[in-house]
XYZ file of C-alpha atoms in Angstrom:
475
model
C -34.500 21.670 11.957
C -32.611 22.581 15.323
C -33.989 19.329 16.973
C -32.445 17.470 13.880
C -29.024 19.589 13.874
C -28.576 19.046 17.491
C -29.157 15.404 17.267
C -26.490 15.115 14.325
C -24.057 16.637 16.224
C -24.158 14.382 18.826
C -24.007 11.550 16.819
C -20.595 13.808 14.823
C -19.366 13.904 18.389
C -19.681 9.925 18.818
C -18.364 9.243 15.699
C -15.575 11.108 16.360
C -14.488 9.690 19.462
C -14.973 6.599 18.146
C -12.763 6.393 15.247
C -10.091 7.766 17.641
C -10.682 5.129 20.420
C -10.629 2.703 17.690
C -7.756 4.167 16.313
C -5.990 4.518 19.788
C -6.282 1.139 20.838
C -4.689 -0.554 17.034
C -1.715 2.176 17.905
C -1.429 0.490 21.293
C -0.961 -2.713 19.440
C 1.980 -1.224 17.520
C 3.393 -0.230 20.266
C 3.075 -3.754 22.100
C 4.559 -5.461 19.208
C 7.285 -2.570 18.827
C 9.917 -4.475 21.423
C 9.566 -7.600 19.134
C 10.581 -5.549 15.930
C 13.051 -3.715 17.698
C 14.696 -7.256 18.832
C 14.128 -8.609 15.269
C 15.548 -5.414 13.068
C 18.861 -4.892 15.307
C 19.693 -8.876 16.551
C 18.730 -10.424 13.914
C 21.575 -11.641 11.183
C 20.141 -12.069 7.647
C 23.790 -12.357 5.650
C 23.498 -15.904 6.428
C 20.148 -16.453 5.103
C 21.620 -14.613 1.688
C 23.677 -17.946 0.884
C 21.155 -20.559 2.358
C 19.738 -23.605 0.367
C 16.812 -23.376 2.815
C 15.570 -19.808 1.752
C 12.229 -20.737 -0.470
C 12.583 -19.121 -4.219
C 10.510 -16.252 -4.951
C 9.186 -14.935 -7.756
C 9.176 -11.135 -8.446
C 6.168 -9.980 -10.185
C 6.850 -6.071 -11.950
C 3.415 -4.966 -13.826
C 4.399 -2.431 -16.579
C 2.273 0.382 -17.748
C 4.298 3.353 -20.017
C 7.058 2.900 -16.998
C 9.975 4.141 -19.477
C 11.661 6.402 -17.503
C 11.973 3.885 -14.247
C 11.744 0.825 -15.609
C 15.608 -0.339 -16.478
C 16.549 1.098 -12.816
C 13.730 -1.122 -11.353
C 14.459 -4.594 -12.559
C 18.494 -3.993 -12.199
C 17.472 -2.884 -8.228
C 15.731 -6.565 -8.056
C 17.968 -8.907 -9.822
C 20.817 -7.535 -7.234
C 18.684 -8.261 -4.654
C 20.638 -10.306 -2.183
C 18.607 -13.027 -2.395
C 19.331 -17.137 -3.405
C 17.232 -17.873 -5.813
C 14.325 -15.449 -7.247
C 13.201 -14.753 -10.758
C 12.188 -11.569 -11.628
C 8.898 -11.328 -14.524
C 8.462 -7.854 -15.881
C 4.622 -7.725 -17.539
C 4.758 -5.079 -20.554
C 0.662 -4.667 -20.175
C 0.515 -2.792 -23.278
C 2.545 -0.058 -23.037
C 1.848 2.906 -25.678
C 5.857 4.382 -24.638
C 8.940 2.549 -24.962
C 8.745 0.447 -22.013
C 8.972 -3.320 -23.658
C 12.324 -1.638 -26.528
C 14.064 0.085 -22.990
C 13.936 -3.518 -21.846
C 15.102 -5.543 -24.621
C 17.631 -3.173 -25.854
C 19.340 -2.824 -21.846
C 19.395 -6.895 -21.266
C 19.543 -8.014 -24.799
C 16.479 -10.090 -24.578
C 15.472 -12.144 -27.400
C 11.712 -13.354 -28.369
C 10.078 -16.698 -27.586
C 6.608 -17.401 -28.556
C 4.347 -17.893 -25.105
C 3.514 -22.026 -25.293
C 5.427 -22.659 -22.117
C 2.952 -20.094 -19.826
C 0.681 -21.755 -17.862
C -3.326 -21.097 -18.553
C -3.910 -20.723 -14.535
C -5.413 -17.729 -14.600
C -7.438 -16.245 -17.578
C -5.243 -12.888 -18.600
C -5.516 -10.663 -21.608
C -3.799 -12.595 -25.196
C 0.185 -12.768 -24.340
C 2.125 -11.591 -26.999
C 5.522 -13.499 -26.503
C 7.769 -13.987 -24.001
C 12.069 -12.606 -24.288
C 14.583 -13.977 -22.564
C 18.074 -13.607 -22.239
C 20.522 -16.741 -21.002
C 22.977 -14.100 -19.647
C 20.076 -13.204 -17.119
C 18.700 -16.689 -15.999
C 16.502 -15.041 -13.646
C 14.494 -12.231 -15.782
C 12.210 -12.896 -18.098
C 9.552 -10.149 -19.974
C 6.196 -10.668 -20.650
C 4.450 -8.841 -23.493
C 0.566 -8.840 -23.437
C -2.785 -6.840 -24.618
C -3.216 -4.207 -22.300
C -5.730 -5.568 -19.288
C -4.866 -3.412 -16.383
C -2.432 -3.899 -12.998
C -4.194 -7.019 -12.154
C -4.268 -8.932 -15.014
C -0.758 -8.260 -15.177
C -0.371 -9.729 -12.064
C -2.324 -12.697 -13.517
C -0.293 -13.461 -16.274
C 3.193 -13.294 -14.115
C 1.475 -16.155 -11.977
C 0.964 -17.862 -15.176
C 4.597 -17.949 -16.277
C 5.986 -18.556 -12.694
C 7.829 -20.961 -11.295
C 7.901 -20.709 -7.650
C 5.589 -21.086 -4.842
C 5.848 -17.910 -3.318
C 5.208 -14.585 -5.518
C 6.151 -11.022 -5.198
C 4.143 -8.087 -6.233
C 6.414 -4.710 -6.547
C 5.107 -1.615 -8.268
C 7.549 -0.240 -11.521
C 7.972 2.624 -9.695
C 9.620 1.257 -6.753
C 12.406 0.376 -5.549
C 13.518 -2.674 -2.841
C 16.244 -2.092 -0.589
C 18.895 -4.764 -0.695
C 17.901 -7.146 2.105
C 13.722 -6.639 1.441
C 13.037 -10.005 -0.029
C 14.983 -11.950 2.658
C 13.440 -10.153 5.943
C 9.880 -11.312 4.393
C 11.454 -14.928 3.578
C 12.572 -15.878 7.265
C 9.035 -15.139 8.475
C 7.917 -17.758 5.631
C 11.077 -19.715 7.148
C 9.742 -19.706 10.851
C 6.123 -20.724 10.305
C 6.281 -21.947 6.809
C 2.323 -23.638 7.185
C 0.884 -20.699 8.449
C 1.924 -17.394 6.364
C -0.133 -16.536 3.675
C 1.142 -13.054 2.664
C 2.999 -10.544 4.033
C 3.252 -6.956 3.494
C 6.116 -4.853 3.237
C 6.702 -1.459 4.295
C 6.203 1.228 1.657
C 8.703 4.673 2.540
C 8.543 7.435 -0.352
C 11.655 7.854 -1.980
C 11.103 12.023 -3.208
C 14.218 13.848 -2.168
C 16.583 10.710 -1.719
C 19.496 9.759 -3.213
C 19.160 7.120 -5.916
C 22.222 5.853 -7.744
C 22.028 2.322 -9.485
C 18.219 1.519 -8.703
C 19.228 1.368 -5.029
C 18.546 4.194 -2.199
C 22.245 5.480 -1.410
C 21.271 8.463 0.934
C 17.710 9.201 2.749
C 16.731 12.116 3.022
C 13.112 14.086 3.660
C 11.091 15.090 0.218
C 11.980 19.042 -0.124
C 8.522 19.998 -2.323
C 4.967 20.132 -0.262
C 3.349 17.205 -1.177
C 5.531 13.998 -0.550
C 6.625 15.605 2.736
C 2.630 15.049 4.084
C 2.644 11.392 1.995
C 6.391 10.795 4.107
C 4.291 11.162 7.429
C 1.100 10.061 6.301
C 2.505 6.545 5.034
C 4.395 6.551 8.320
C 1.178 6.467 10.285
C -0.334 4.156 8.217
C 2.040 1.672 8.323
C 3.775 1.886 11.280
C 0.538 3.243 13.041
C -1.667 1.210 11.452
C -0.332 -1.865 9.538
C 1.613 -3.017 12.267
C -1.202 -3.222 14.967
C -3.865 -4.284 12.468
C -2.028 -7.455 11.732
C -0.855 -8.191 15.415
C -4.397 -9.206 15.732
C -4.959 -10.615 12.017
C -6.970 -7.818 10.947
C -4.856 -6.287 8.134
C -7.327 -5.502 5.324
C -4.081 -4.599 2.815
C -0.725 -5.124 1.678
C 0.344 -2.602 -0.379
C 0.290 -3.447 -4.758
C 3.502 -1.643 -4.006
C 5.463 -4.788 -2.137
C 4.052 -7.587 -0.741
C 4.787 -11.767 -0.774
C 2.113 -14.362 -1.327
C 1.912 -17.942 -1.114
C 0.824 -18.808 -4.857
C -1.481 -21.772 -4.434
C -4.237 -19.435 -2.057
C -3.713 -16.561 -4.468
C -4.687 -19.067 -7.333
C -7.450 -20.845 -5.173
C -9.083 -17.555 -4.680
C -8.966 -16.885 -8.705
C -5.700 -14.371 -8.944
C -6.337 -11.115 -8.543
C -9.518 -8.814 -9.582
C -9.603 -6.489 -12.563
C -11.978 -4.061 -13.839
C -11.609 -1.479 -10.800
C -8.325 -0.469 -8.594
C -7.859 -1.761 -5.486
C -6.586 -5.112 -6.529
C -4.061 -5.270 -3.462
C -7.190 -4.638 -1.230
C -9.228 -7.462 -2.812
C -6.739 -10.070 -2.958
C -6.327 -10.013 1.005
C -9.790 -9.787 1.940
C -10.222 -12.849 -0.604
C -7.733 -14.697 1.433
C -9.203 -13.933 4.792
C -12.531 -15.365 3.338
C -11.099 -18.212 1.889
C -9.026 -19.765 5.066
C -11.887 -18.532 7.541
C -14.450 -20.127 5.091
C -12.196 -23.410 5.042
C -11.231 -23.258 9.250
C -7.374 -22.973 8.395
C -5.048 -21.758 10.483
C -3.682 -19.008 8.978
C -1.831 -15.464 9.531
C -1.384 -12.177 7.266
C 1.233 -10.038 8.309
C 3.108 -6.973 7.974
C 6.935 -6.668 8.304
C 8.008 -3.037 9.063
C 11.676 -3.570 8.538
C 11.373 -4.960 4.690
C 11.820 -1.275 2.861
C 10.182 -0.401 -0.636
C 10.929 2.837 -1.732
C 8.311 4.198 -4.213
C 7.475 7.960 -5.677
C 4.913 9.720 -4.381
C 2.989 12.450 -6.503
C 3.920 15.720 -6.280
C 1.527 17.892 -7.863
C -2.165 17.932 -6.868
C -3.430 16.863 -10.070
C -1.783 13.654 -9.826
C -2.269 13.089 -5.996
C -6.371 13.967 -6.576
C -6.085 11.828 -9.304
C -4.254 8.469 -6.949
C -6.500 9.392 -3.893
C -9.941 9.367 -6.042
C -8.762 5.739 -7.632
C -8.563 4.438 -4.091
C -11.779 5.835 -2.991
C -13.069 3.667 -6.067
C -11.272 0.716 -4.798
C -12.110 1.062 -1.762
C -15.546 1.586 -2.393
C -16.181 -1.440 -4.827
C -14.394 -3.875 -2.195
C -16.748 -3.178 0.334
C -19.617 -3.461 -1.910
C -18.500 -6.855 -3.356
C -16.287 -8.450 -0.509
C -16.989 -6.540 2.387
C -20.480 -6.466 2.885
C -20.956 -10.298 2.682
C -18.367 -10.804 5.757
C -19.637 -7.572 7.713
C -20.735 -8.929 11.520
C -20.417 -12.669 10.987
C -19.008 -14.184 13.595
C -17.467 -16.818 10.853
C -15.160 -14.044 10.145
C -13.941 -13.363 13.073
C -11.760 -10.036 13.214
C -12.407 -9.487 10.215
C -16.083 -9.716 10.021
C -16.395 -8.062 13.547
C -13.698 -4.859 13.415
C -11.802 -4.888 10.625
C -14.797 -4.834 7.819
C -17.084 -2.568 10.051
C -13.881 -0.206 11.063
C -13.513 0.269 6.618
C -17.491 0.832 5.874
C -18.254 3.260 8.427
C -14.980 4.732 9.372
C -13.277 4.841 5.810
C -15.750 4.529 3.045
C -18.267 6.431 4.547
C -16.187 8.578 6.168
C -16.501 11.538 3.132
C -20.550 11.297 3.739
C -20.401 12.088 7.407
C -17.393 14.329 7.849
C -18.994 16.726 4.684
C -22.404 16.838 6.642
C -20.820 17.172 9.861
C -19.359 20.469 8.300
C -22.550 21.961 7.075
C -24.357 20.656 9.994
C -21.521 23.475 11.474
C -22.277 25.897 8.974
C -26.389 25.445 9.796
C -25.004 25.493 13.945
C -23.931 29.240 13.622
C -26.803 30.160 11.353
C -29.112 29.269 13.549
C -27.475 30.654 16.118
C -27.507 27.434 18.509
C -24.020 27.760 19.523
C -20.786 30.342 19.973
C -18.173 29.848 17.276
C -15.490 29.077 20.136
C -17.219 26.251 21.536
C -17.193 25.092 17.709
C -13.055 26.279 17.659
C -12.677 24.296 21.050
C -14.368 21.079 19.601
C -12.217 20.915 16.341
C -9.023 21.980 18.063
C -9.676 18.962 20.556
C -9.997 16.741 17.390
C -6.618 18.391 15.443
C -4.973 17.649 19.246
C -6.037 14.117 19.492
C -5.354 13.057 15.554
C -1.899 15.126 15.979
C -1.033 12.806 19.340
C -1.766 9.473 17.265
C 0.791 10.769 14.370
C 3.273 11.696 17.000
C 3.032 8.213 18.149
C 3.670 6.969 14.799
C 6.677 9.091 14.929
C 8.080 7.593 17.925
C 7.338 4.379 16.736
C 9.818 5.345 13.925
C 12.305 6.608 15.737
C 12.137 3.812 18.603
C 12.689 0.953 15.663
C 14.278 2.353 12.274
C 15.509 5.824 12.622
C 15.813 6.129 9.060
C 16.224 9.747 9.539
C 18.645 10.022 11.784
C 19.002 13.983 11.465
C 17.197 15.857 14.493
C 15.858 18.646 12.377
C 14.678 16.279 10.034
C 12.406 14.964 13.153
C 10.749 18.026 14.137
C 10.154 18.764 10.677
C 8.079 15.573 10.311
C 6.530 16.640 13.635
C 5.482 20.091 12.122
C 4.069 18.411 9.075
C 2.530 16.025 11.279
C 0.099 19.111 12.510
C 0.015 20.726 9.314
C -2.057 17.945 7.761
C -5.055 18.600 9.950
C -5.187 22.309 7.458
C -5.872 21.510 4.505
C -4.418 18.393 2.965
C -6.432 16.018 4.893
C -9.793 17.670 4.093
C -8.809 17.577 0.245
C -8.517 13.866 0.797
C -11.810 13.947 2.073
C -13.094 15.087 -1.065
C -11.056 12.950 -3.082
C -12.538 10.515 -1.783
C -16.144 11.356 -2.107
C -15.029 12.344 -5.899
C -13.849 8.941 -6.643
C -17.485 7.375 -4.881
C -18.181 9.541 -7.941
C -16.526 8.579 -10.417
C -17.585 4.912 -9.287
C -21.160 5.642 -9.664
C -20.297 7.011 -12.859
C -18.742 4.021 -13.551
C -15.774 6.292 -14.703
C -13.199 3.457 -14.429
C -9.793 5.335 -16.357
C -6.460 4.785 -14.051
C -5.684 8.780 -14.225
C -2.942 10.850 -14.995
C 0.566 9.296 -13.696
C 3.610 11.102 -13.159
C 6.780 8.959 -13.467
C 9.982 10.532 -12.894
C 13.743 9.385 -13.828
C 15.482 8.299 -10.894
C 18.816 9.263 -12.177
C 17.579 12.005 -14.389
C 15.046 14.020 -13.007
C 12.684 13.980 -16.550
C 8.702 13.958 -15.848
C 6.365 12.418 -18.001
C 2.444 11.723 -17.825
C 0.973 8.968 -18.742
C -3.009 8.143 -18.888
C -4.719 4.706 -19.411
């Protein structure tokens, strides 16, 4: 038992530097590509784009599940997006609240029956279609409840542009989003097949008019971790993943496609979460299986505000569908490209960085804590050689979120207030106490729940932008 403890804590020890390293050197790549953004965010003029024949049409995909209390601020937010020409398709997907009357009765939208929508895409039986001619560019989709993705499916169905947006209910796009994303698509128009916008959580801002007036830090526990946590994923992360066309997701939250590779890989996945997950690693497959020439990127500056839960019910409840997702992509996608040299990257980091550092991350970091727990039973070693070890590991993860920080405030400075730094720096630290082991076991809960094959969405919390009223919802 002691020979076997000893040997597992070596291999703990390994594993731990190694996800750092790993870790380390993608932050590195942020911060290479950080003098490009920097150039690109202040130098760059996108009024002139706003006006320009030359700007390829989008269109806005918004799936709808019991989104009552957000919805109406949503879809005004995008159709005053400053933007040429976009069309904006809200998918009702079965709603048991008002969602599909709060529509019709804000933009007067009348019914059509659904022969005009393309059968692309198999989808869950459309209802009908309503339209309003005062509102050229929004149209509402009514369908059998199928699930986020099928959703997704059906807005690809009805439209009619060759590049598609994705955007949560629950979030918001700043004004400018759509057309930071569309002069990448501009620049190398044959080479772009999505690209991923930056996700910021909107708790404790200022929302008048479905736009962000005045940001601000969340005041209540939880969205202040998610506020640094989604900064060191995507500015951390996202950023230096796709400088070397790695990036494994762009966020079901915000994110631009080019439609004909989203249809050629057969829309997106239902059944399970992690659709957004599945639909990239589909497209890496696809142009690496075809030798194209292609690039999936991330563009920092392109804001999406969303809500981020607030209650530990409903966080537990988000983290444990993703460690579903998660799990089920590597299963089905991941395993099949893991160390092929075919796929590149992606077959030799990316996929190999997710299965052992990220899906089976719950396994070894639980075991590594008993195998702690059997250390000092046994006796084989003093408990400050075991406080030295983990405070080396809260240092090192603490110096990687600082970096994200700095990263931050090099390029966006969206929070321009000095206290509101160094209380992102102090949150930073607190994570290591608490909330990221809970996310540990979130995660191992949702492996769970997939072996269970418990596949229910959860408990939701959406909350009025202007209003402040909660409401759960459960599919």
């Amino acid at each position: 038992m002691r020979e076997l403890l000893l040997a597992y804590g070596i291999f703990a020890m390994y594993y731990v530097m190694t996800i750092n390293t790993i870790y380390l050197g993608i932050i590195t790549f942020s911060f290479k590509k950080i003098v490009e953004i920097i150039k690109e965010t202040f130098y760059s003029r996108y009024e002139p784009l706003s006006g320009s024949k030359y700007v390829p049409p989008i269109s806005v995909l918004v799936p709808a599940f019991n989104e009552e209390l957000t919805i109406k601020e949503n879809v005004r937010s995008l159709l005053a997006l400053h933007y040429p020409t976009h069309e904006v398709i809200v998918v009702n997907d079965g709603s048991e609240d008002d969602t599909l009357k709060v529509l019709i009765d804000e933009f007067r939208l009348n019914y059509y029956k659904p022969t005009f929508m393309k059968d692309t895409i198999a989808t869950a039986e459309v209802k009908g279609v309503y339209y309003n001619p005062e509102y050229p560019n929004l149209y509402l989709v009514d369908k059998e409840n199928g699930g986020k993705a099928d959703s997704l499916n059906a807005g690809i169905n009805l439209s009619h542009y060759s590049l598609i947006s994705s955007i949560d209910a629950d979030s918001l796009l700043e004004n400018d989003a759509l057309i930071r994303i569309a002069r990448k698509y501009m620049e190398r128009p044959d080479e772009y097949v999505a690209i991923g916008g930056n996700v910021r959580i909107a708790n404790g801002c200022e929302i008048a008019n479905g736009m962000v007036k005045k940001v601000q830090l969340p005041k209540k526990l939880l969205p202040m971790m998610q506020t640094v946590e989604y900064i060191k994923a995507f500015l951390g992360g996202r950023i230096g993943w796709s400088e070397i066309n790695g990036l494994i997701i762009v966020s079901g939250a915000f994110g631009v496609f080019k439609k004909e590779y989203v249809i050629k890989v057969g829309g997106y996945r239902g059944g399970y979460p992690g659709e957004d997950m599945n639909i990239i690693i589909k497209l890496h497959r696809y142009m690496l299986d075809n030798d194209l020439s292609y690039k999936i990127d991330f563009c920092p500056d392109a804001v999406c505000w969303t809500q981020a839960p607030d209650t530990f019910k409903i966080l537990g409840s988000q983290r444990k569908r993703w460690g579903r997702g998660n799990l089920k992509n590597m299963i089905e996608e991941g395993m099949y490209m893991f160390m092929r040299p075919k796929y590149k990257i992606m077959g030799w980091l990316t996929i190999p960085y997710n299965i052992i550092f990220e899906t089976l991350s719950p396994y070894f970091r639980i075991t590594g804590f008993l195998s702690l727990i059997g250390y000092s039973l046994l006796d084989m070693t003093g408990w400050k050689i075991i406080a030295v070890f983990m405070l080396i590991n809260v240092l090192y993860g603490t110096l990687l979120g600082l970096g994200s920080l700095l990263l931050e405030e090099m390029a966006f400075q969206r929070y321009p207030r000095i206290r509101d730094y160094f209380k992102m720096v102090l949150y930073t630290i607190l994570m290591f106490f608490g909330y990221r082991q809970l996310g540990i076991v979130w995660r191992f809960l949702g492996h769970i729940d997939f072996m269970r094959k418990n596949n229910t969405w959860g408990t939701m919390t959406r909350t009025s932008w202007n209003e402040g009223v909660e409401k759960d919802q459960a599919a």
